[in-house]
Amino acid sequence: MTERNFEFRRRISVVHKPDRRDPAAQPGADEIAIGDGWSILIPEAASEVLLTVAKDLQDYLFTSMGVSVALRRTDALAESGEDCIVLGTKADLPKLRAELSVARSYRLVASPGRVVICGNEDRGTAQGCYYVEELMNLREAPILESQDVSREPLFSPRMTHSGWGLDAYPDDYLNAMAHHGFDAALLFVGTHENPSEVVDRTPKGYQDFNNLIDRAARYGIDVYAYSYIKSPKHPEDPDAEAYYDGTYGALFRACPGFKGVTLVGESVEFPSRDPNTTGRLRLEPSPDGLPPTKRSPGWWPCEDYPQWLNLLKKVIRRYSPEADIVFWTYNWGWAPEEPRLALIRSLPQDITVQATFEMFEQRKRENITSVCVDYTLSFEGPGQYFAGEAKAAHERGLKLYTMSNTAGLTWDIGVIPYQPAPFQWARRWEALLKAREDWGLSGLMESHHYGWWPSFVSELAKNAFWSEGRPTEDLAKAIATRDFGSEAATLVVDAWHDWSEATRDYVPTNEDQYGPFRVGPSYPMALGRAANLPQAWYAMFGNHIINPDYGPRESARQSPGPARFPVEIRALKRMLERWQQGVDKLELALETAPEDKKAALEEMLNLGRFVPHCILTTIHLKQWWLLKQELSGEANPAQANDLLDQMVALAEEEIVNAQETIPLVERDSRLGFEPSMEYMTDRRHLEWKIAVVRRV
């Protein structure tokens, strides 16, 4: 049972799981059964979105529930008869409109012989259809309770990068995104190497931007440009407006369907004149040939960013007046609060501020201080950096988004599809909802380039981000029962609790998130010069975001590596022990799961078994580094030989760890893959790592 590389795309493209129906399920006294002979009714002049979702619902009933229904247009939607599912908007169904005012909201009225889904607009109707699918999936039958409920999304946009492949959005994947509640896709735009080429150009090559915008719109999804456009002009330069009109202006002139643009310092930095910066772009050489003593403008809250933003706003809205201009303060959250908040208070009123939710927070563990680097689930947030900027933005009346990672993944472990720690995620969701209440948080960027994978975690996140949602614990139990059977469900939920608690013992560090936790057991051990991991020729980043020479990456805001490493080793050993407890419970659950549900449980168990190998690699690398430090200062030959013997034994343990990982990644081709790096932990990379460590 092995998969070829990229075979996971077959699974990610299945929007409607076949044969979900429990043949024994029968409707209760207050339930409605939908069967053969029913019809789906849509307005005669139904929009493309409404027609698309009607066909989707028809396919769902046929594929997942074994029910054949007709699809019909009618001019008399409100007067339709029995045995029908009516799909319309409040313009089509005016008697139901009173409860609807928020974009993508809907009202579901289910009564004997008739189910009506009325959306605020066609995107709301679509979300109502997906909710009906969710209810039937949990019921494992085409049966609905009688109900009259109105629901609305609590956040919009919910933006994510693609987990299918970097900047790749096939129709099935867009459809899956819409089902899981996302309403915006992120697309990298432009390159630093060819700054004048922005239209249909991504860092990976050509893409038809308007085609993606049109296809995404059919599923109710907007597209945001994530800017990689070089910004070599200061806004006061005489040719600055012409230059930016030829880049950002050209992009929105050619592709006015872009919903907006996301701007982050490291990708769009300009030659700021703020005296706290070098005044030049990061990769430009120092005029005196000496190392810089100041940050480059992409890493500082420059006082002239408002000028630059006003210029971009002018050229973009010349062609797209409603464009959402999102200014992300990610790169300087470490900086003192005073200049950061001064920047927030001077920003243009009609742009959006985005701050990362948990990043830069200093955390105490035993006698050391660590810092939440990008990005982690171990701390639910919000961090002080986010809270301060959110409060300042709220006081200004600025629209506020956050990078929240709530699509199900962070950089804690870089080559897994999602982190199966739902109750730690729930703490993050609760904190986000509190930020919505306190500071008007309205939009979420939910992944970076590692993308999104459909999972029970994203199901639970969607539930948390809509009104009238169920308690996470209750829905988790219901999902576990649906997917793994009633007898196995209690053990599965207990395992999820173990994994959620284990996640809190993870210690986020730059050396780990750019090292062994980024790629897991394929990360090498080095004694002298380190070897770069092999990379695919077509990768956006490949091995450029992996540091193969393991050691602490020091920062003034955290304790030094030699003090941190022993504490981190103890924490990771606790994480490993608790995670393994969850694995053990899933193995017991597998014994009681029904035959038709074992495959899904085996897939989750395989992911669960992969994670301890990543933890063990990171523990080994910390131990390896500490031994190297001792060895470098040891003058006594006998004691040096003893240290070398310990290093050999440690390397042998890590070789076994890598060998035991191979069958796990061969069983699931999504393990070991990350969209911007491509494959980094498949069989080939693990065998390369083993060979490197044997050579060392």
XYZ file of C-alpha atoms in Angstrom:
696
model
C 0.000 0.000 0.000
C 2.430 2.660 -1.214
C 1.696 5.932 -2.972
C 3.760 7.596 -5.649
C 4.796 11.195 -5.069
C 1.871 13.587 -5.585
C -0.668 10.760 -5.472
C -2.227 12.577 -2.504
C -3.811 14.885 -5.088
C -6.254 12.124 -5.931
C -7.513 12.261 -2.348
C -7.529 16.026 -2.014
C -9.675 16.265 -5.161
C -12.520 14.147 -3.721
C -15.055 16.717 -2.538
C -17.924 14.289 -1.962
C -16.869 11.067 -0.309
C -18.668 8.145 -1.976
C -21.148 5.883 -0.189
C -21.439 7.664 3.138
C -24.970 6.434 3.720
C -25.784 4.119 6.594
C -28.472 1.837 5.100
C -29.904 1.202 8.551
C -30.599 4.886 9.248
C -34.300 5.757 9.348
C -35.966 9.148 9.886
C -37.321 9.943 13.312
C -40.620 11.613 14.139
C -39.301 15.130 13.545
C -37.021 14.392 10.601
C -37.273 14.689 6.832
C -35.916 12.015 4.497
C -34.861 13.117 1.022
C -35.206 10.366 -1.539
C -35.462 9.506 -5.207
C -38.090 11.579 -6.944
C -37.248 14.798 -5.136
C -36.117 17.847 -7.143
C -33.690 20.705 -6.654
C -35.322 23.940 -7.799
C -33.446 27.099 -8.783
C -34.607 30.390 -10.306
C -34.943 30.597 -14.064
C -32.271 33.297 -14.076
C -29.974 31.594 -11.552
C -26.439 32.989 -11.385
C -23.403 30.923 -12.255
C -22.634 30.482 -8.543
C -26.163 29.270 -7.814
C -26.180 26.886 -10.780
C -22.762 25.534 -9.764
C -23.840 24.817 -6.191
C -27.129 23.256 -7.319
C -25.195 20.814 -9.503
C -22.829 20.220 -6.592
C -25.696 19.378 -4.227
C -27.175 17.050 -6.845
C -23.818 15.299 -7.155
C -23.478 15.092 -3.364
C -26.837 13.379 -2.972
C -26.013 10.919 -5.750
C -22.357 10.230 -4.818
C -22.465 10.290 -1.019
C -26.072 9.332 -0.283
C -27.157 7.244 -3.284
C -30.143 9.504 -4.014
C -31.089 10.651 -7.521
C -32.829 14.024 -7.717
C -33.748 16.159 -10.695
C -32.480 19.708 -11.176
C -35.090 22.135 -12.450
C -35.472 25.849 -13.166
C -38.678 27.643 -12.283
C -40.179 31.129 -12.308
C -42.314 30.241 -9.300
C -39.636 29.411 -6.725
C -41.609 30.608 -3.700
C -44.721 28.646 -4.716
C -42.977 25.337 -5.417
C -44.686 22.141 -4.239
C -43.580 19.153 -2.191
C -40.558 16.851 -2.342
C -38.193 19.635 -3.360
C -35.089 21.459 -2.217
C -35.500 25.137 -3.049
C -32.337 27.173 -3.627
C -32.543 30.934 -3.949
C -31.494 34.289 -2.564
C -33.483 36.794 -0.547
C -34.303 38.497 -3.840
C -35.934 35.250 -4.997
C -37.545 34.387 -1.634
C -38.581 37.745 -0.104
C -40.592 36.140 2.710
C -37.342 34.737 4.179
C -35.167 37.820 3.804
C -35.808 39.388 7.210
C -33.055 37.410 8.943
C -30.413 38.053 6.263
C -28.104 41.063 6.024
C -24.522 39.754 6.296
C -22.651 38.624 3.181
C -22.669 34.794 2.786
C -25.368 34.383 5.464
C -28.270 32.027 4.848
C -31.520 30.740 6.264
C -32.367 27.038 6.240
C -36.015 26.039 6.615
C -36.589 22.276 6.617
C -40.141 20.976 6.911
C -41.876 17.788 5.746
C -41.610 17.504 1.968
C -39.756 20.818 1.499
C -36.297 22.161 2.278
C -35.578 25.821 1.507
C -32.101 27.357 1.490
C -32.216 31.120 1.122
C -28.974 33.062 0.927
C -28.279 36.726 1.481
C -26.844 36.365 -2.026
C -25.833 33.366 -4.121
C -22.672 32.801 -2.056
C -24.845 32.557 1.034
C -27.072 30.001 -0.653
C -23.960 27.979 -1.467
C -22.879 27.991 2.172
C -26.353 26.860 3.180
C -26.064 23.918 0.769
C -22.703 22.946 2.226
C -24.231 23.085 5.710
C -26.976 20.692 4.616
C -24.260 18.335 3.353
C -22.504 18.562 6.725
C -25.711 17.715 8.599
C -26.374 14.726 6.357
C -22.784 13.534 6.659
C -23.070 13.554 10.450
C -26.416 11.760 10.199
C -24.874 9.387 7.631
C -28.132 9.572 5.718
C -30.116 11.984 3.490
C -32.123 12.973 6.569
C -32.565 16.418 8.126
C -34.205 17.515 11.340
C -37.118 19.901 10.944
C -35.635 23.340 11.584
C -35.639 27.038 10.813
C -32.172 28.447 11.421
C -30.279 31.506 10.213
C -26.496 31.503 10.211
C -23.801 34.026 9.309
C -20.011 33.928 8.990
C -18.072 35.642 11.754
C -14.951 36.317 9.659
C -14.434 37.365 6.061
C -12.191 37.035 4.222
C -10.859 33.643 5.206
C -7.770 33.487 2.990
C -5.548 30.492 2.318
C -2.738 29.423 0.017
C -3.094 26.222 -1.966
C -2.099 22.897 -0.443
C -2.588 21.100 -3.781
C 0.596 22.752 -5.069
C 2.016 26.247 -4.838
C -0.384 28.676 -6.564
C -2.227 25.698 -8.106
C -6.008 25.778 -7.762
C -7.817 23.067 -9.756
C -11.613 23.356 -9.748
C -12.073 20.436 -7.339
C -9.723 22.065 -4.860
C -11.560 25.407 -5.118
C -14.804 23.537 -4.509
C -13.340 21.846 -1.436
C -12.165 25.247 -0.133
C -15.682 26.639 -0.492
C -17.166 23.632 1.329
C -14.807 24.225 4.266
C -15.786 27.885 4.543
C -12.876 29.685 2.882
C -13.825 32.607 0.669
C -10.459 33.819 -0.626
C -7.427 32.280 -2.318
C -3.923 33.744 -2.109
C -1.726 33.874 -5.213
C 1.941 34.906 -5.281
C 2.353 37.671 -7.865
C 5.548 38.997 -9.452
C 9.230 38.237 -8.992
C 12.167 40.273 -7.764
C 14.257 39.044 -10.683
C 11.868 40.498 -13.304
C 10.221 43.440 -11.525
C 8.421 44.773 -14.610
C 6.705 41.437 -15.306
C 3.746 41.169 -12.952
C 0.738 40.177 -15.051
C 0.342 36.376 -15.199
C 3.748 35.982 -13.538
C 4.347 34.139 -10.276
C 7.675 33.183 -8.676
C 7.153 29.699 -10.174
C 6.336 30.940 -13.667
C 3.322 31.671 -15.849
C -0.264 31.540 -14.649
C -3.414 32.910 -16.255
C -4.578 35.174 -13.435
C -7.954 36.046 -14.945
C -8.718 32.387 -15.558
C -8.142 31.625 -11.869
C -10.231 34.636 -10.823
C -13.103 33.495 -13.049
C -12.951 29.851 -11.953
C -12.732 30.758 -8.264
C -15.730 33.089 -8.573
C -17.936 30.148 -9.610
C -17.361 28.704 -6.132
C -17.839 32.009 -4.316
C -14.111 32.526 -3.779
C -12.198 35.779 -4.242
C -8.516 35.954 -5.170
C -5.935 38.137 -3.414
C -2.546 38.936 -4.926
C 0.251 38.212 -2.452
C 2.841 40.670 -3.664
C 6.346 39.673 -4.679
C 6.637 42.874 -6.704
C 9.918 44.707 -6.212
C 9.653 48.273 -4.927
C 12.889 50.132 -5.769
C 11.357 53.636 -5.776
C 10.760 55.920 -2.839
C 7.346 57.612 -3.103
C 9.049 61.026 -3.334
C 11.140 59.993 -6.348
C 9.940 61.948 -9.393
C 9.299 58.787 -11.416
C 7.775 56.770 -8.556
C 4.138 57.076 -9.642
C 4.967 56.062 -13.204
C 6.961 53.083 -11.937
C 4.244 51.800 -9.602
C 1.557 52.427 -12.197
C 3.599 50.136 -14.446
C 3.661 47.373 -11.824
C 0.743 47.451 -9.353
C -1.324 49.588 -11.699
C -0.628 47.258 -14.605
C -1.658 44.263 -12.511
C -5.058 45.683 -11.561
C -5.603 47.196 -15.008
C -5.155 43.742 -16.567
C -6.858 41.826 -13.732
C -9.487 44.069 -12.099
C -11.109 40.949 -10.627
C -8.444 40.655 -7.943
C -10.178 41.292 -4.622
C -7.093 42.914 -3.159
C -3.379 42.718 -2.497
C -1.384 41.597 0.546
C 1.810 43.560 1.261
C 4.470 42.250 3.654
C 7.756 44.019 4.414
C 10.284 41.401 3.313
C 8.603 40.944 -0.069
C 7.850 44.562 -0.971
C 10.402 46.668 0.928
C 11.263 50.039 -0.611
C 14.246 52.390 -0.057
C 12.818 54.106 3.008
C 14.311 57.348 4.285
C 13.549 56.448 7.893
C 16.834 57.090 9.786
C 16.358 53.854 11.735
C 16.977 51.808 8.571
C 19.795 51.260 6.091
C 17.732 53.090 3.471
C 18.335 50.385 0.886
C 16.876 47.032 -0.047
C 18.052 43.979 1.853
C 20.139 42.460 -0.954
C 21.797 45.704 -2.058
C 25.475 45.905 -1.003
C 26.612 48.235 1.740
C 28.333 51.351 0.277
C 31.271 51.039 2.691
C 31.537 47.253 2.400
C 30.928 46.828 6.141
C 28.132 44.892 7.848
C 25.040 47.058 8.419
C 24.255 48.375 11.887
C 20.582 49.002 11.110
C 17.697 46.958 9.746
C 16.667 47.133 6.129
C 13.311 48.870 5.503
C 11.443 45.561 5.167
C 12.145 44.811 8.832
C 11.322 48.145 10.472
C 8.049 50.131 10.948
C 9.276 52.930 8.704
C 7.713 56.347 9.182
C 7.309 56.778 5.404
C 5.354 53.552 4.801
C 2.125 55.656 4.786
C 3.497 57.663 1.831
C 4.315 54.491 -0.040
C 0.906 52.994 0.732
C -0.897 56.136 -0.409
C 0.941 55.963 -3.722
C 0.103 52.286 -4.207
C -3.491 52.984 -3.226
C -3.666 55.699 -5.869
C -2.383 53.558 -8.757
C -4.310 50.410 -7.750
C -7.669 52.079 -7.182
C -7.329 53.947 -10.433
C -8.299 50.606 -12.006
C -10.011 48.772 -9.120
C -11.725 51.294 -6.819
C -12.797 48.706 -4.225
C -9.465 46.849 -3.964
C -8.642 45.674 -0.435
C -5.091 46.816 0.344
C -3.790 44.642 3.187
C -0.677 45.870 5.000
C 0.877 43.052 7.054
C 3.205 44.089 9.903
C 4.773 40.615 10.223
C 8.429 41.605 9.854
C 8.782 44.118 12.662
C 6.682 42.665 15.457
C 9.940 42.305 17.391
C 10.531 46.085 17.344
C 9.733 48.452 20.239
C 6.062 49.230 20.626
C 6.367 52.995 20.220
C 7.419 53.126 16.528
C 5.098 50.233 15.644
C 2.023 51.921 17.085
C 3.080 55.280 15.673
C 2.995 53.662 12.235
C -0.484 52.196 12.841
C -1.730 55.629 13.901
C -0.405 57.253 10.724
C -1.641 54.716 8.159
C -4.211 55.703 5.520
C -7.747 55.263 6.812
C -8.987 53.144 3.922
C -6.561 50.224 4.035
C -6.506 47.029 6.105
C -3.978 46.265 8.854
C -2.913 42.651 9.341
C -0.875 41.477 12.339
C 0.235 37.922 13.166
C -1.742 36.516 16.078
C 0.788 34.686 18.274
C 4.178 35.671 16.882
C 7.025 37.368 18.817
C 5.520 36.474 22.187
C 8.147 35.793 24.865
C 7.364 32.626 26.839
C 8.915 31.398 30.077
C 9.759 27.720 30.533
C 11.730 26.625 33.594
C 14.590 29.133 33.777
C 14.714 30.186 30.120
C 12.889 32.564 27.784
C 11.872 31.549 24.291
C 10.048 33.460 21.560
C 7.136 32.393 19.353
C 8.668 32.406 15.909
C 6.715 32.005 12.683
C 4.345 30.220 13.217
C 3.221 28.019 16.110
C 0.196 26.322 17.628
C 1.950 25.799 20.972
C 0.718 29.232 22.141
C -2.899 30.012 21.279
C -2.462 33.783 21.490
C -3.010 36.575 21.192
C 0.522 37.835 21.638
C 1.296 41.295 22.959
C 2.463 42.453 19.520
C -0.904 41.580 17.985
C -2.918 42.932 20.899
C -1.157 46.305 20.870
C -1.518 46.807 17.126
C -5.089 45.506 17.119
C -6.089 47.973 19.823
C -4.407 50.857 17.963
C -6.058 49.873 14.672
C -9.436 49.592 16.389
C -9.048 53.047 17.897
C -8.310 54.388 14.409
C -11.293 52.574 12.909
C -9.042 50.601 10.563
C -10.154 47.274 9.183
C -8.237 44.512 10.983
C -7.115 41.056 9.812
C -4.710 38.575 11.355
C -2.450 35.787 10.177
C -3.933 33.028 12.330
C -2.816 29.708 10.726
C -6.308 28.331 11.390
C -6.455 26.397 8.114
C -4.918 23.641 10.249
C -1.157 23.998 9.917
C 1.761 26.100 11.166
C 5.527 25.817 10.797
C 5.655 23.626 13.928
C 6.116 20.584 11.660
C 6.628 21.609 8.068
C 5.873 18.490 6.036
C 2.536 17.244 7.380
C -0.904 18.083 5.947
C -2.407 19.390 9.194
C -1.832 19.327 12.954
C -4.389 16.948 14.508
C -4.644 18.852 17.799
C -8.242 20.088 17.718
C -8.574 21.215 21.309
C -5.466 23.370 21.146
C -6.837 24.781 17.896
C -10.087 25.465 19.760
C -8.187 27.681 22.194
C -6.895 29.666 19.186
C -10.434 29.940 17.730
C -11.809 31.184 21.040
C -9.044 33.795 21.272
C -9.793 34.978 17.727
C -13.479 35.343 18.529
C -12.541 37.370 21.612
C -10.366 39.610 19.404
C -13.361 40.053 17.109
C -15.382 41.217 20.083
C -12.688 43.448 21.615
C -10.962 44.965 18.578
C -13.192 44.337 15.590
C -11.055 41.581 14.043
C -12.891 40.781 10.824
C -10.643 38.786 8.474
C -8.236 35.866 8.647
C -5.216 34.845 6.633
C -5.235 31.167 7.587
C -2.111 29.728 6.008
C 1.101 30.779 4.407
C 2.699 28.912 1.529
C 2.254 25.533 3.236
C -1.412 25.792 2.211
C -4.546 23.983 3.359
C -5.545 20.328 3.565
C -9.181 19.276 4.149
C -9.450 17.593 7.527
C -11.628 17.292 10.592
C -9.684 20.264 11.995
C -10.872 22.529 9.190
C -14.409 21.216 9.712
C -14.222 22.205 13.360
C -12.705 25.591 12.476
C -15.551 26.336 10.084
C -18.064 25.477 12.792
C -16.310 27.845 15.222
C -16.321 30.698 12.710
C -20.082 30.673 12.044
C -22.950 31.742 14.261
C -25.084 28.970 15.721
C -22.086 26.636 15.849
C -21.877 23.593 18.098
C -19.455 23.263 21.044
C -16.148 21.927 19.709
C -16.107 18.935 22.073
C -19.593 17.849 20.972
C -18.881 18.217 17.276
C -15.505 16.466 17.617
C -17.258 13.452 19.158
C -19.860 13.483 16.384
C -17.179 13.639 13.670
C -15.214 10.824 15.301
C -18.375 8.700 15.416
C -19.151 9.486 11.775
C -15.642 8.723 10.520
C -14.531 5.872 12.789
C -17.653 4.329 14.342
C -19.318 4.736 17.724
C -17.165 2.166 19.524
C -13.892 3.744 18.385
C -14.998 7.365 18.791
C -14.234 7.736 22.521
C -10.658 6.488 22.065
C -10.174 8.746 19.033
C -11.332 11.851 20.901
C -9.107 10.894 23.848
C -6.184 10.637 21.409
C -7.000 14.096 20.045
C -6.885 15.418 23.626
C -3.454 13.821 24.087
C -2.170 15.388 20.884
C -3.648 18.760 21.818
C -1.905 18.727 25.190
C 1.339 17.420 23.671
C 1.363 20.386 21.295
C 1.655 22.743 24.245
C 5.074 21.260 25.059
C 6.399 22.181 21.617
C 9.011 24.969 21.835
C 9.095 27.120 18.684
C 12.623 28.182 17.691
C 14.144 29.436 14.461
C 16.783 26.723 14.389
C 14.075 24.050 14.601
C 11.526 25.611 12.281
C 14.245 26.163 9.673
C 15.779 22.821 10.551
C 14.631 19.422 11.810
C 11.027 20.426 12.459
C 10.719 21.872 8.964
C 11.597 18.604 7.222
C 11.566 15.970 9.961
C 13.775 12.854 9.831
C 15.399 13.751 6.499
C 17.318 16.533 8.245
C 21.052 15.645 8.264
C 23.635 15.569 11.023
C 26.856 17.436 10.302
C 30.259 17.378 11.970
C 32.085 19.768 9.701
C 30.600 21.385 6.617
C 26.848 20.775 6.318
C 25.247 19.386 3.171
C 22.169 20.983 1.610
C 19.163 18.752 1.113
C 18.501 17.874 -2.539
C 15.785 20.057 -4.058
C 13.459 19.922 -7.053
C 14.420 22.214 -9.927
C 10.885 23.660 -10.007
C 10.592 24.456 -6.279
C 9.879 28.053 -5.302
C 12.079 27.877 -2.201
C 13.354 24.296 -2.136
C 16.192 24.045 0.376
C 16.639 27.832 0.613
C 14.412 27.944 3.684
C 16.270 25.104 5.427
C 19.471 25.684 7.392
C 21.333 22.326 7.303
C 24.059 23.371 9.777
C 22.163 22.893 13.025
C 22.778 25.229 15.906
C 21.019 27.985 17.850
C 19.984 31.077 15.951
C 20.502 33.622 18.657
C 18.348 36.642 19.421
C 18.458 39.267 22.153
C 14.840 38.482 23.059
C 15.493 34.860 24.061
C 17.890 32.897 26.254
C 21.077 31.648 24.544
C 21.092 28.228 22.897
C 23.290 26.443 25.475
C 20.795 27.463 28.188
C 17.712 26.708 26.096
C 18.643 23.332 24.600
C 18.497 21.190 27.774
C 15.127 22.723 28.686
C 13.835 22.241 25.149
C 14.968 18.602 25.159
C 13.010 17.954 28.347
C 9.923 19.658 26.909
C 10.138 17.704 23.652
C 10.509 14.426 25.541
C 7.258 15.239 27.348
C 5.675 16.078 24.012
C 6.893 12.799 22.554
C 5.524 10.775 25.482
C 2.102 12.422 25.397
C 1.885 12.188 21.593
C 2.700 8.488 21.735
C -0.125 7.979 24.224
C -2.468 9.302 21.558
C -0.971 6.962 18.960
C -1.479 4.022 21.313
C -5.158 4.931 21.746
C -5.680 5.132 17.989
C -4.151 1.677 17.621
C -6.697 0.379 20.130
C -9.478 2.246 18.300
C -8.484 0.510 15.074
C -9.432 -2.823 16.637
C -13.040 -1.706 17.192
C -13.627 0.447 14.103
C -16.023 -0.982 11.462
C -14.307 -2.430 8.394
C -15.588 0.329 6.105
C -14.075 2.993 8.406
C -10.696 1.423 9.108
C -8.961 3.022 6.098
C -9.686 6.551 7.319
C -8.459 5.673 10.802
C -5.306 4.068 9.397
C -4.571 7.269 7.460
C -4.818 9.379 10.622
C -2.811 6.818 12.568
C -0.078 6.973 9.928
C 0.111 10.757 10.388
C 0.126 10.272 14.150
C 3.060 7.852 13.895
C 5.023 10.230 11.655
C 5.048 13.090 14.168
C 7.109 11.275 16.876
C 9.850 10.654 14.327
C 10.032 14.416 13.713
C 10.170 15.103 17.450
C 12.895 12.490 17.932
C 15.013 13.940 15.118
C 14.839 17.368 16.768
C 15.805 15.955 20.169
C 18.744 14.127 18.548
C 19.943 17.285 16.790
C 19.944 19.245 20.037
C 21.867 16.470 21.777
C 24.261 16.271 18.802
C 24.956 20.008 18.960
C 25.611 19.922 22.706
C 28.081 17.051 22.237
C 29.808 18.955 19.421
C 30.230 21.952 21.711
C 31.797 19.774 24.391
C 34.025 18.109 21.825
C 35.288 21.418 20.422
C 36.646 22.420 23.828
C 37.884 19.027 25.007
C 41.696 18.710 25.107
C 41.868 15.300 26.826
C 42.046 12.553 24.126
C 40.286 9.918 26.243
C 37.408 12.207 27.086
C 37.223 13.402 23.469
C 36.990 9.779 22.322
C 34.202 9.165 24.811
C 32.287 12.117 23.359
C 32.841 10.756 19.845
C 31.507 7.383 20.934
C 28.379 9.086 22.252
C 27.967 10.922 18.939
C 28.313 7.680 16.967
C 25.647 6.034 19.142
C 23.365 9.045 18.693
C 23.876 9.010 14.919
C 23.034 5.296 14.803
C 19.790 5.990 16.694
C 18.910 8.702 14.204
C 19.631 6.421 11.243
C 17.149 3.910 12.678
C 14.654 6.751 13.210
C 14.957 7.744 9.545
C 14.683 4.138 8.352
C 11.490 3.630 10.351
C 9.995 6.753 8.753
C 10.286 5.448 5.187
C 7.206 3.163 5.239
C 5.131 5.997 6.718
C 5.892 8.447 3.900
C 5.454 5.719 1.300
C 1.982 4.971 2.628
C 0.913 8.639 2.463
C 2.504 10.779 -0.254
C 1.371 14.000 1.457
C 3.824 13.364 4.301
C 7.177 14.886 3.430
C 5.712 17.426 0.991
C 5.290 21.174 1.377
C 4.187 23.347 -1.565
C 7.017 25.889 -1.551
C 9.781 23.345 -0.855
C 8.174 20.448 -2.788
C 9.284 16.997 -1.524
C 11.822 17.090 1.276
C 11.013 13.935 3.284
C 10.139 11.207 0.785
C 12.062 7.923 0.493
C 14.757 9.553 -1.674
C 15.476 12.282 0.864
C 15.408 9.910 3.823
C 17.874 7.573 2.115
C 20.056 10.584 1.268
C 20.015 11.621 4.933
C 20.964 8.104 6.048
C 23.880 8.085 3.622
C 25.048 11.523 4.815
C 24.960 10.500 8.480
C 26.835 7.272 7.741
C 29.489 9.327 5.922
C 29.745 11.682 8.896
